[in-house]
Coordinates of C-alpha atoms and ligand atoms in Angstrom, one line a residue:
X231 CA 72.4 126.1 170.9
X232 CA 71.3 124.8 174.3
X233 CA 74.8 123.4 175.2
X234 CA 77.8 123.0 173.7
X235 CA 76.8 121.1 170.5
X236 CA 73.4 120.4 168.4
X237 CA 73.4 117.0 166.0
X238 CA 71.8 117.7 162.6
X239 CA 70.8 114.6 160.2
X240 CA 73.7 113.9 157.3
X241 CA 70.6 113.3 155.1
X242 CA 67.8 115.4 155.4
X243 CA 69.4 118.4 157.8
X244 CA 67.1 118.2 160.5
X245 CA 68.0 119.4 164.0
X246 CA 68.0 117.5 167.3
X247 CA 69.3 118.3 170.9
X248 CA 71.8 115.8 171.9
X249 CA 70.4 113.0 174.1
X250 CA 72.2 109.3 174.7
X251 CA 68.5 107.6 173.0
X252 CA 68.8 109.2 170.1
X253 CA 71.3 107.9 167.7
X254 CA 70.0 108.1 164.1
X255 CA 67.5 110.4 162.9
X256 CA 64.2 109.0 163.2
X257 CA 62.8 109.9 159.8
X258 CA 65.7 108.9 158.1
X259 CA 66.5 105.5 159.7
X260 CA 62.5 104.5 159.4
X261 CA 63.2 102.3 156.4
X262 CA 66.5 101.3 157.3
X263 CA 67.1 97.3 156.7
X264 CA 69.9 94.7 157.2
X265 CA 70.9 94.5 153.3
X266 CA 72.0 98.2 152.7
X267 CA 74.0 101.4 154.7
X268 CA 72.1 102.9 157.2
X269 CA 70.1 106.3 156.7
X270 CA 70.4 109.1 158.8
X271 CA 73.5 108.9 160.9
X272 CA 73.9 112.3 162.8
X273 CA 76.5 115.0 162.7
X274 CA 77.5 117.2 165.7
X275 CA 77.5 120.8 165.2
X276 CA 79.3 123.5 166.6
X277 CA 78.6 127.2 166.9
X278 CA 81.1 127.8 164.9
X279 CA 80.4 131.5 164.4
X280 CA 81.3 133.0 168.0
X281 CA 84.4 130.0 167.7
X282 CA 85.2 132.2 164.4
X283 CA 85.7 134.8 166.4
X284 CA 88.0 133.5 168.8
X285 CA 89.6 131.2 167.0
X286 CA 93.0 131.4 168.2
X287 CA 91.8 130.7 171.7
X288 CA 90.0 127.6 170.1
X289 CA 93.5 126.5 169.5
X290 CA 95.4 127.4 172.7
X291 CA 92.3 125.4 174.7
X292 CA 93.2 122.8 172.9
X293 CA 90.4 122.5 170.1
X294 CA 88.2 121.4 173.4
X295 CA 85.3 123.8 172.2
X296 CA 84.9 121.2 169.8
X297 CA 84.5 118.5 171.4
X298 CA 81.1 117.1 172.7
X299 CA 81.9 117.2 176.5
X300 CA 80.9 119.1 179.4
X301 CA 83.8 118.0 181.8
X302 CA 87.4 117.2 180.9
X303 CA 87.3 115.0 183.8
X304 CA 85.0 112.9 182.2
X305 CA 87.3 111.7 180.4
X306 CA 89.4 108.8 180.9
X307 CA 93.6 108.6 183.1
X308 CA 94.6 106.8 180.1
X309 CA 96.3 108.6 177.8
X310 CA 94.4 109.3 174.6
X311 CA 95.3 110.3 171.3
X312 CA 98.1 112.6 171.3
X313 CA 100.0 110.0 168.9
X314 CA 103.2 110.6 167.7
X315 CA 103.6 111.8 163.9
X316 CA 107.0 111.0 162.3
X317 CA 108.5 112.0 158.9
X318 CA 110.5 109.5 157.0
X319 CA 112.9 110.5 154.3
X320 CA 113.8 107.3 152.6
X321 CA 112.4 104.0 151.9
X322 CA 114.6 101.5 151.2
X323 CA 117.6 102.8 150.5
X324 CA 115.4 105.9 147.8
X325 CA 115.4 109.3 148.9
X326 CA 111.9 110.5 149.1
X327 CA 111.0 114.0 146.5
X328 CA 107.9 114.5 148.7
X329 CA 107.3 114.8 152.9
X330 CA 106.5 111.5 154.4
X331 CA 104.8 111.3 157.8
X332 CA 102.9 108.8 159.8
X333 CA 100.6 109.1 162.5
X334 CA 101.0 106.6 164.5
X335 CA 98.0 105.5 166.2
X336 CA 98.6 102.2 167.7
X337 CA 100.4 104.5 170.9
X338 CA 96.6 104.5 172.0
X339 CA 96.2 102.9 175.3
X340 CA 94.8 99.5 174.0
X341 CA 96.9 99.9 170.9
X342 CA 94.4 101.0 167.9
X343 CA 92.7 104.2 166.4
X344 CA 89.5 103.1 168.4
X345 CA 90.6 104.7 171.3
X346 CA 90.0 108.5 170.3
X347 CA 85.8 107.2 169.5
X348 CA 85.6 104.9 173.0
X349 CA 87.1 107.4 174.9
X350 CA 83.9 110.5 173.8
X351 CA 81.8 108.3 173.9
X352 CA 82.5 106.6 177.6
X353 CA 82.8 110.5 178.6
X354 CA 79.7 111.2 177.0
X355 CA 77.9 108.2 179.1
X356 CA 79.6 109.3 182.7
X357 CA 78.0 112.6 182.1
X358 CA 74.7 110.9 181.8
X359 CA 74.8 108.2 184.3
X360 CA 75.2 105.5 182.1
X361 CA 77.3 102.6 182.9
X362 CA 77.0 100.3 180.9
X363 CA 78.1 100.2 177.2
X364 CA 77.8 97.4 174.5
X365 CA 79.5 97.5 171.0
X366 CA 80.0 95.1 167.9
X367 CA 83.0 94.9 166.9
X368 CA 85.1 93.5 164.1
X369 CA 88.2 93.4 166.9
X370 CA 89.6 96.8 168.1
X371 CA 86.1 98.8 169.0
X372 CA 85.6 95.9 171.0
X373 CA 89.1 95.4 172.6
X374 CA 88.9 99.4 172.9
X375 CA 86.1 100.2 174.3
X376 CA 86.4 97.1 177.1
X377 CA 89.9 99.0 178.0
X378 CA 88.4 102.4 178.3
X379 CA 85.6 100.9 180.4
X380 CA 88.1 99.7 182.9
X381 CA 90.1 102.3 183.2
X382 CA 86.2 104.3 183.7
X383 CA 84.7 102.2 186.1
X384 CA 82.4 101.1 183.6
X385 CA 80.9 97.6 182.3
X386 CA 81.7 97.0 178.7
X387 CA 79.6 94.4 176.3
X388 CA 81.1 93.3 173.2
X389 CA 80.0 91.5 170.5
X390 CA 82.4 90.0 168.1
X391 CA 82.8 87.4 165.5
X392 CA 84.6 84.2 167.0
X393 CA 87.2 84.4 164.2
X394 CA 88.4 87.7 165.4
X395 CA 92.2 87.6 165.8
X396 CA 92.9 86.1 169.2
X397 CA 94.8 89.0 170.2
X398 CA 92.1 91.4 170.2
X399 CA 89.6 88.7 172.0
X400 CA 92.2 88.0 174.8
X401 CA 92.4 91.9 175.0
X402 CA 88.6 91.9 175.7
X403 CA 88.5 89.5 178.5
X404 CA 91.4 90.7 180.0
X405 CA 89.7 94.5 180.5
X406 CA 87.6 92.4 181.9
X407 CA 84.2 93.2 179.2
X408 CA 81.3 91.0 178.9
X409 CA 83.2 89.2 175.4
X410 CA 79.7 87.3 173.5
X411 CA 81.3 85.9 170.3
X412 CA 79.3 85.1 168.0
X413 CA 78.9 82.5 165.1
X414 CA 79.2 84.7 162.2
X415 CA 80.5 87.5 160.6
X416 CA 81.0 91.4 162.1
X417 CA 78.2 92.4 160.2
X418 CA 75.8 89.6 162.1
X419 CA 77.6 90.9 165.3
X420 CA 76.7 94.4 164.2
X421 CA 72.7 93.5 163.4
X422 CA 72.6 91.2 166.7
X423 CA 73.9 94.3 169.2
X424 CA 71.3 96.6 167.2
X425 CA 68.4 94.6 168.3
X426 CA 69.9 93.7 172.0
X427 CA 70.2 97.8 172.3
X428 CA 66.8 97.9 171.1
X429 CA 65.8 95.4 173.5
X430 CA 67.4 95.8 176.9
X431 CA 67.9 99.4 176.5
X432 CA 71.8 99.4 176.4
X433 CA 74.3 102.6 175.4
X434 CA 75.4 101.5 172.4
X435 CA 78.9 102.7 170.7
X436 CA 78.7 101.5 167.1
X437 CA 80.5 102.7 164.9
X438 CA 78.7 105.7 163.1
X439 CA 75.4 104.4 164.5
X440 CA 76.6 106.3 168.3
X441 CA 77.7 109.8 165.9
X442 CA 80.0 110.7 168.5
X443 CA 82.5 108.0 167.9
X444 CA 83.2 110.5 164.6
X445 CA 83.2 112.8 167.2
X446 CA 86.4 111.2 169.3
X447 CA 87.8 110.2 165.6
X448 CA 88.0 113.6 164.4
X449 CA 90.3 114.5 166.9
X450 CA 93.6 113.3 164.9
X451 CA 92.9 116.2 162.1
X452 CA 93.5 118.9 165.3
X453 CA 96.4 117.0 166.3
X454 CA 97.6 117.0 162.5
X455 CA 97.1 120.9 162.2
X456 CA 99.3 121.3 165.3
X457 CA 102.1 118.9 164.3
X458 CA 102.4 120.3 161.0
X459 CA 102.4 123.8 162.3
X460 CA 98.9 124.4 161.0
X461 CA 99.8 123.4 157.6
X462 CA 97.4 121.0 155.7
X463 CA 99.0 117.8 154.4
X464 CA 98.5 117.5 150.3
X465 CA 97.1 114.1 150.7
X466 CA 96.2 111.9 153.6
X467 CA 95.8 108.2 153.2
X468 CA 93.5 106.7 155.4
X469 CA 92.2 102.9 155.9
X470 CA 88.2 102.5 155.3
X471 CA 86.1 99.4 156.4
X472 CA 82.8 101.1 158.0
X473 CA 83.9 104.1 156.9
X474 CA 83.9 106.6 159.9
X475 CA 87.9 107.5 160.7
X476 CA 87.3 108.8 157.1
X477 CA 84.7 110.9 158.1
X478 CA 85.9 111.6 161.1
X479 CA 89.2 113.0 159.7
X480 CA 87.2 115.2 157.0
X481 CA 84.9 115.9 160.0
X482 CA 87.8 117.5 161.9
X483 CA 89.0 119.7 159.1
X484 CA 85.6 121.2 158.1
X485 CA 85.2 122.0 161.9
X486 CA 88.7 124.1 161.4
X487 CA 87.3 125.1 157.6
X488 CA 84.3 126.4 159.7
X489 CA 86.2 128.2 162.5
X490 CA 87.9 129.4 160.0
X491 CA 91.4 128.1 160.8
X492 CA 92.3 126.8 157.1
X493 CA 91.1 127.9 154.2
X494 CA 91.1 124.6 152.3
X495 CA 90.3 121.3 152.6
X496 CA 93.1 117.8 152.5
X497 CA 93.0 115.5 149.7
X498 CA 91.6 112.2 151.7
X499 CA 92.3 109.1 149.8
X500 CA 90.1 106.3 151.0
X501 CA 92.3 102.7 150.9
X502 CA 90.2 99.4 150.8
X503 CA 91.1 96.2 150.7
X504 CA 90.6 94.6 147.3
X505 CA 88.4 91.9 149.3
X506 CA 86.1 94.5 150.8
X507 CA 85.8 97.3 148.6
X508 CA 82.0 97.8 149.2
X509 CA 82.3 101.5 150.4
X510 CA 84.4 102.7 147.3
X511 CA 83.0 100.6 144.9
X512 CA 79.3 101.8 145.4
X513 CA 80.5 105.8 145.6
X514 CA 77.8 106.9 143.2
X515 CA 75.7 104.0 142.3
X516 CA 72.3 104.7 142.7
X517 CA 71.7 101.1 144.4
X518 CA 74.0 100.0 146.8
X519 CA 75.5 96.3 145.5
X520 CA 77.5 93.9 148.3
X521 CA 80.7 91.5 147.8
X522 CA 81.1 89.7 150.4
X523 CA 84.1 90.8 152.3
X524 CA 87.1 88.5 152.3
X525 CA 90.8 90.2 153.6
X526 CA 93.2 89.4 156.3
X527 CA 92.7 92.9 157.2
X528 CA 90.2 92.0 159.5
X529 CA 89.7 95.3 160.9
X530 CA 88.5 96.7 157.7
X531 CA 86.4 93.7 156.2
X532 CA 82.8 95.1 156.7
X533 CA 80.1 94.2 154.3
X534 CA 78.0 97.0 154.7
X535 CA 80.0 99.8 155.1
X536 CA 78.0 101.5 158.4
X537 CA 78.7 105.1 157.3
X538 CA 78.8 104.8 153.7
X539 CA 76.1 107.7 152.9
X540 CA 78.5 110.2 154.9
X541 CA 82.1 109.4 153.8
X542 CA 80.6 109.6 150.0
X543 CA 79.3 112.9 151.1
X544 CA 82.9 113.7 152.2
X545 CA 84.8 112.1 149.1
X546 CA 82.8 113.7 146.3
X547 CA 82.1 117.2 148.0
X548 CA 85.8 117.7 149.2
X549 CA 87.2 116.2 145.8
X550 CA 88.6 112.8 147.9
X551 CA 90.2 109.6 146.0
X552 CA 90.5 105.7 146.7
X553 CA 91.9 102.6 145.6
X554 CA 91.8 99.5 146.6
X555 CA 94.9 97.1 146.9
X556 CA 95.1 93.4 147.3
X557 CA 96.3 91.1 150.5
X558 CA 99.8 90.6 148.9
X559 CA 100.1 94.1 148.4
X560 CA 98.6 94.7 151.9
X561 CA 101.6 92.3 153.6
X562 CA 104.2 92.8 151.1
X563 CA 103.6 97.1 152.8
X564 CA 103.2 96.1 156.2
X565 CA 107.1 94.2 155.0
X566 CA 108.6 97.7 153.9
X567 CA 106.9 99.8 157.0
X568 CA 108.1 97.4 159.3
X569 CA 112.0 97.5 158.3
X570 CA 112.3 100.8 157.6
X571 CA 110.1 102.6 160.0
X572 CA 110.5 100.6 163.4
X573 CA 106.8 100.8 163.2
X574 CA 104.7 97.5 163.0
X575 CA 101.1 97.8 161.9
X576 CA 98.6 95.3 161.5
X577 CA 96.9 94.1 157.9
X578 CA 94.3 97.3 158.3
X579 CA 96.4 100.2 158.8
X580 CA 98.9 98.5 156.1
X581 CA 96.3 98.8 153.9
X582 CA 96.9 102.6 154.0
X583 CA 100.3 102.6 153.8
X584 CA 100.4 100.2 150.6
X585 CA 97.6 102.8 149.3
X586 CA 100.1 105.3 149.6
X587 CA 103.4 103.5 148.2
X588 CA 100.5 102.8 145.0
X589 CA 100.9 106.4 144.7
X590 CA 104.1 106.7 145.2
X591 CA 104.9 103.9 142.3
X592 CA 102.6 105.9 140.0
X593 CA 104.3 109.0 139.9
X594 CA 101.3 110.5 141.8
X595 CA 103.3 112.0 145.1
X596 CA 105.1 115.2 143.5
X597 CA 107.7 117.0 145.1
X598 CA 107.7 118.7 148.4
X599 CA 104.1 117.5 149.0
X600 CA 103.1 116.6 152.5
X601 CA 102.0 112.9 152.4
X602 CA 100.2 111.3 155.9
X603 CA 99.9 107.7 156.4
X604 CA 97.3 106.6 158.9
X605 CA 98.8 104.1 160.8
X606 CA 95.2 103.0 162.8
X607 CA 96.6 99.2 165.0
X608 CA 99.2 97.9 166.1
X609 CA 101.3 94.4 164.4
X610 CA 101.2 92.7 167.8
X611 CA 97.2 92.6 167.5
X612 CA 97.2 89.9 164.2
X613 CA 100.5 87.7 164.1
X614 CA 98.9 85.5 162.6
X615 CA 97.9 87.8 159.5
X616 CA 102.1 87.8 158.6
X617 CA 103.3 84.4 159.8
X618 CA 103.1 83.3 156.0
X619 CA 105.4 85.6 155.2
X620 CA 108.1 85.4 158.3
X621 CA 110.7 82.4 158.9
X622 CA 111.8 82.3 162.6
X623 CA 115.1 79.8 162.2
X624 CA 115.8 77.0 163.8
X625 CA 117.5 77.3 166.3
X626 CA 122.0 77.3 166.9
X627 CA 123.9 75.8 169.3
X628 CA 125.0 78.8 171.6
X629 CA 128.6 78.6 170.3
X630 CA 130.5 81.7 168.5
X631 CA 131.2 78.5 165.8
X632 CA 128.2 77.7 164.9
X633 CA 127.3 81.9 164.3
X634 CA 130.8 81.4 161.8
X635 CA 129.0 78.0 160.3
X636 CA 125.4 79.2 159.6
X637 CA 126.2 81.2 156.8
X638 CA 122.7 83.1 156.9
X639 CA 123.5 84.8 159.7
X640 CA 125.3 87.8 158.2
X641 CA 127.7 90.6 159.9
Ligands
PLP733 C1 88.5 99.9 162.5 C2 89.6 100.4 161.7 C3 89.9 100.6 160.7 C4 88.9 101.6 159.8 O1 87.7 101.9 160.3 P1 86.4 102.7 160.0 O2 85.9 103.6 160.3 O3 85.6 100.9 159.9 O4 86.2 102.6 158.3 C5 91.1 100.9 160.0 N1 92.3 100.5 160.4 C6 92.2 99.5 161.7 C7 93.4 99.1 162.9 C8 90.6 99.5 162.4 O5 90.4 99.2 163.7

């Protein structure tokens, strides 16, 4: 192994030396088209045999041995990851029998989980003398890359559907990136960014297409391992669009398994919006069929999941589970989460919480089980999504008398 890691094709298993020009396996991706999920997504592999002889050092080194970078200084100055894990005992006054843990990734610099991937891609670009990075995005990957690049003196070009939530578009512009809104869906933005990457020779951060996005996202599992004092969660609920976060969660635990730090995998539960559930609907099917997506959870509104094959492999290999929840479930979960915990999550993140609530209702979460919900983005990124369910009352006269008179004001 030359350097810290090599890349292997998740389809055929061929191995490659990493390079910024290498994205997908050249053989498996040859017949990729724009109507099926891409084949040939690459996976970073480390020298697990050597690392397993020094497993405690892997922990004390904060898993740096499992990060595909040469120098820590290549990473942004901003604090990426190391987000809080909170335990809550009650929901709506009811004491939970299982242990509920919320991993709050809205506490990243640009307020979403995507910073984990952007940080590693940006650092890798730096180590390879690249100063411009392009990404297609539903909104969060773009606002994340824009913010991370701003902190690293790099240039970001972000291609997004013009319908992305206003806060995310605003972030992209404020961080000084070149924003390219398109008349079309996320999938169209994705295809355009791929063509442009080929045409102009840009470095591309697209999710899954750039294998380092998975490497960045896997760091959440290393943190959970530490925060839970090495215990493996019984369930981890993950919101799923393209299927890269869920693959990252699996990849992190798989790395720990290969190094010998854990001896079993957690049960990961993929939660999709019912209006955008092409990933879970196609698991195990011989041909991929697409239903056009339609959900208010914009971050997981995806027609063609870019990491379908890897996510499917992980879910089947490690006996994962999956379900979908409706937009009503999502908005409702968002309210329950906010009023019980003080965490205001965006719809995509509330999707994972809705999945957990569904398991709870069906009594699938047993006493003492450790249940983690990944909260992947901040509710302030998409205020419109909840506007239909909140009611900001009319103003009152600023007098004690009107406080007494308006009976909806409860003391
Ligand atoms: C991107 C995103 C997801 C889904 O991640 P995928 O890798 O596309 O499955 C979930 N929640 C939020 C907030 C996101 O930005």
